[in-house]
PDB file of C-alpha atoms in Angstrom:
ATOM      1  CA  MET P   8      22.291  -0.921  20.018  1.00 48.00           C
ATOM      2  CA  SER P   9      19.721   0.417  22.479  1.00 54.00           C
ATOM      3  CA  LEU P  10      16.237  -0.978  22.780  1.00 55.00           C
ATOM      4  CA  PRO P  11      13.482   0.916  20.996  1.00 63.00           C
ATOM      5  CA  THR P  12      11.355   3.215  23.141  1.00 84.00           C
ATOM      6  CA  GLN P  13       8.217   2.032  21.385  1.00 93.00           C
ATOM      7  CA  ASP P  14       6.882  -1.499  21.066  1.00 96.00           C
ATOM      8  CA  PRO P  15       7.187  -2.163  17.312  1.00 96.00           C
ATOM      9  CA  LYS P  16       4.341  -4.697  17.284  1.00 97.00           C
ATOM     10  CA  ARG P  17       1.970  -2.398  19.150  1.00 97.00           C
ATOM     11  CA  LEU P  18       2.797   0.494  16.881  1.00 98.00           C
ATOM     12  CA  ARG P  19       2.104  -1.563  13.767  1.00 98.00           C
ATOM     13  CA  ARG P  20      -1.132  -2.983  15.223  1.00 98.00           C
ATOM     14  CA  ARG P  21      -2.388   0.498  16.163  1.00 98.00           C
ATOM     15  CA  ARG P  22      -1.563   1.804  12.683  1.00 98.00           C
ATOM     16  CA  ILE P  23      -3.456  -1.026  11.012  1.00 98.00           C
ATOM     17  CA  GLU P  24      -6.402  -0.647  13.410  1.00 97.00           C
ATOM     18  CA  ALA P  25      -6.512   3.047  12.545  1.00 97.00           C
ATOM     19  CA  GLY P  26      -6.776   2.106   8.869  1.00 98.00           C
ATOM     20  CA  LEU P  27      -3.590   3.937   7.941  1.00 98.00           C
ATOM     21  CA  ASN P  28      -0.781   2.822   5.684  1.00 98.00           C
ATOM     22  CA  LYS P  29       2.795   3.817   6.483  1.00 98.00           C
ATOM     23  CA  ARG P  30       2.739   6.840   4.165  1.00 98.00           C
ATOM     24  CA  GLU P  31      -0.474   8.160   5.702  1.00 98.00           C
ATOM     25  CA  LEU P  32       0.851   7.782   9.236  1.00 98.00           C
ATOM     26  CA  ALA P  33       4.138   9.389   8.262  1.00 98.00           C
ATOM     27  CA  ALA P  34       2.296  12.361   6.748  1.00 98.00           C
ATOM     28  CA  ALA P  35       0.143  12.760   9.870  1.00 98.00           C
ATOM     29  CA  VAL P  36       3.197  12.638  12.141  1.00 98.00           C
ATOM     30  CA  GLU P  37       5.370  14.683   9.757  1.00 97.00           C
ATOM     31  CA  ILE P  38       8.127  12.082   9.485  1.00 98.00           C
ATOM     32  CA  HIS P  39       9.544  10.161   6.523  1.00 98.00           C
ATOM     33  CA  PRO P  40       7.729   6.920   5.602  1.00 97.00           C
ATOM     34  CA  SER P  41      11.014   5.026   5.950  1.00 98.00           C
ATOM     35  CA  TYR P  42      11.187   6.149   9.575  1.00 98.00           C
ATOM     36  CA  VAL P  43       7.797   4.515  10.220  1.00 98.00           C
ATOM     37  CA  THR P  44       9.198   1.278   8.785  1.00 98.00           C
ATOM     38  CA  TRP P  45      12.270   1.512  11.005  1.00 97.00           C
ATOM     39  CA  LEU P  46      10.094   2.155  14.075  1.00 97.00           C
ATOM     40  CA  GLU P  47       7.860  -0.822  13.281  1.00 97.00           C
ATOM     41  CA  ARG P  48      10.902  -3.058  12.846  1.00 96.00           C
ATOM     42  CA  GLY P  49      12.454  -1.843  16.096  1.00 94.00           C
ATOM     43  CA  GLU P  50      15.489  -0.543  14.213  1.00 95.00           C
ATOM     44  CA  ARG P  51      15.059   3.016  15.517  1.00 95.00           C
ATOM     45  CA  SER P  52      13.657   4.600  18.656  1.00 95.00           C
ATOM     46  CA  ALA P  53      11.127   7.382  18.512  1.00 95.00           C
ATOM     47  CA  SER P  54      11.877  10.586  20.378  1.00 94.00           C
ATOM     48  CA  PRO P  55       9.362  11.754  22.996  1.00 94.00           C
ATOM     49  CA  ARG P  56       8.107  14.384  20.532  1.00 96.00           C
ATOM     50  CA  VAL P  57       7.529  11.768  17.806  1.00 97.00           C
ATOM     51  CA  MET P  58       5.904   9.396  20.325  1.00 97.00           C
ATOM     52  CA  LYS P  59       3.418  12.124  21.243  1.00 97.00           C
ATOM     53  CA  ARG P  60       2.612  12.809  17.585  1.00 98.00           C
ATOM     54  CA  LEU P  61       2.240   9.068  16.891  1.00 98.00           C
ATOM     55  CA  ALA P  62      -0.191   8.683  19.790  1.00 97.00           C
ATOM     56  CA  THR P  63      -2.200  11.681  18.584  1.00 98.00           C
ATOM     57  CA  ALA P  64      -2.349  10.388  15.007  1.00 98.00           C
ATOM     58  CA  LEU P  65      -3.361   6.925  16.205  1.00 98.00           C
ATOM     59  CA  ALA P  66      -5.904   8.252  18.744  1.00 97.00           C
ATOM     60  CA  CYS P  67      -4.286   6.476  21.667  1.00 97.00           C
ATOM     61  CA  GLU P  68      -2.100   7.170  24.674  1.00 97.00           C
ATOM     62  CA  ILE P  69       1.693   7.070  24.486  1.00 96.00           C
ATOM     63  CA  ALA P  70       1.587   4.181  26.978  1.00 95.00           C
ATOM     64  CA  ASP P  71      -0.379   2.160  24.410  1.00 96.00           C
ATOM     65  CA  LEU P  72       2.692   2.241  22.151  1.00 97.00           C
ATOM     66  CA  MET P  73       5.194   1.284  24.846  1.00 96.00           C
ATOM     67  CA  PRO P  74       6.484  -2.185  25.810  1.00 92.00           C
ATOM     68  CA  ASP P  75       5.041  -3.910  28.878  1.00 85.00           C
ATOM     69  CA  ASP P  76       6.896  -3.295  32.138  1.00 71.00           C
ATOM     70  CA  GLU P  77       6.985  -7.036  32.833  1.00 55.00           C
ATOM     71  CA  ALA P  78      10.087  -7.480  30.653  1.00 51.00           C
ATOM     72  CA  GLY P  79      12.167  -5.293  32.972  1.00 46.00           C
ATOM     73  CA  ALA P  80      10.552  -6.332  36.260  1.00 44.00           C
ATOM     74  CA  ALA P  81      12.676  -9.426  36.910  1.00 44.00           C
TER      75      ALA P  81
END
């Protein structure tokens, strides 16, 4: 299983900070609510297109939803 492209914890934190529940975020991004759950659990990876729509819906940059580079810098 490949690592998720997004950081599940950051995605969830941004969603909560934006005051959105999973259904509201899913509607804004035009994805199924279950997919939001999978992304927040790290069970699925978001495509670049979905990452862009997530960042737009959450009023942040795509980089704000990505894991830190420190994990791969060893």
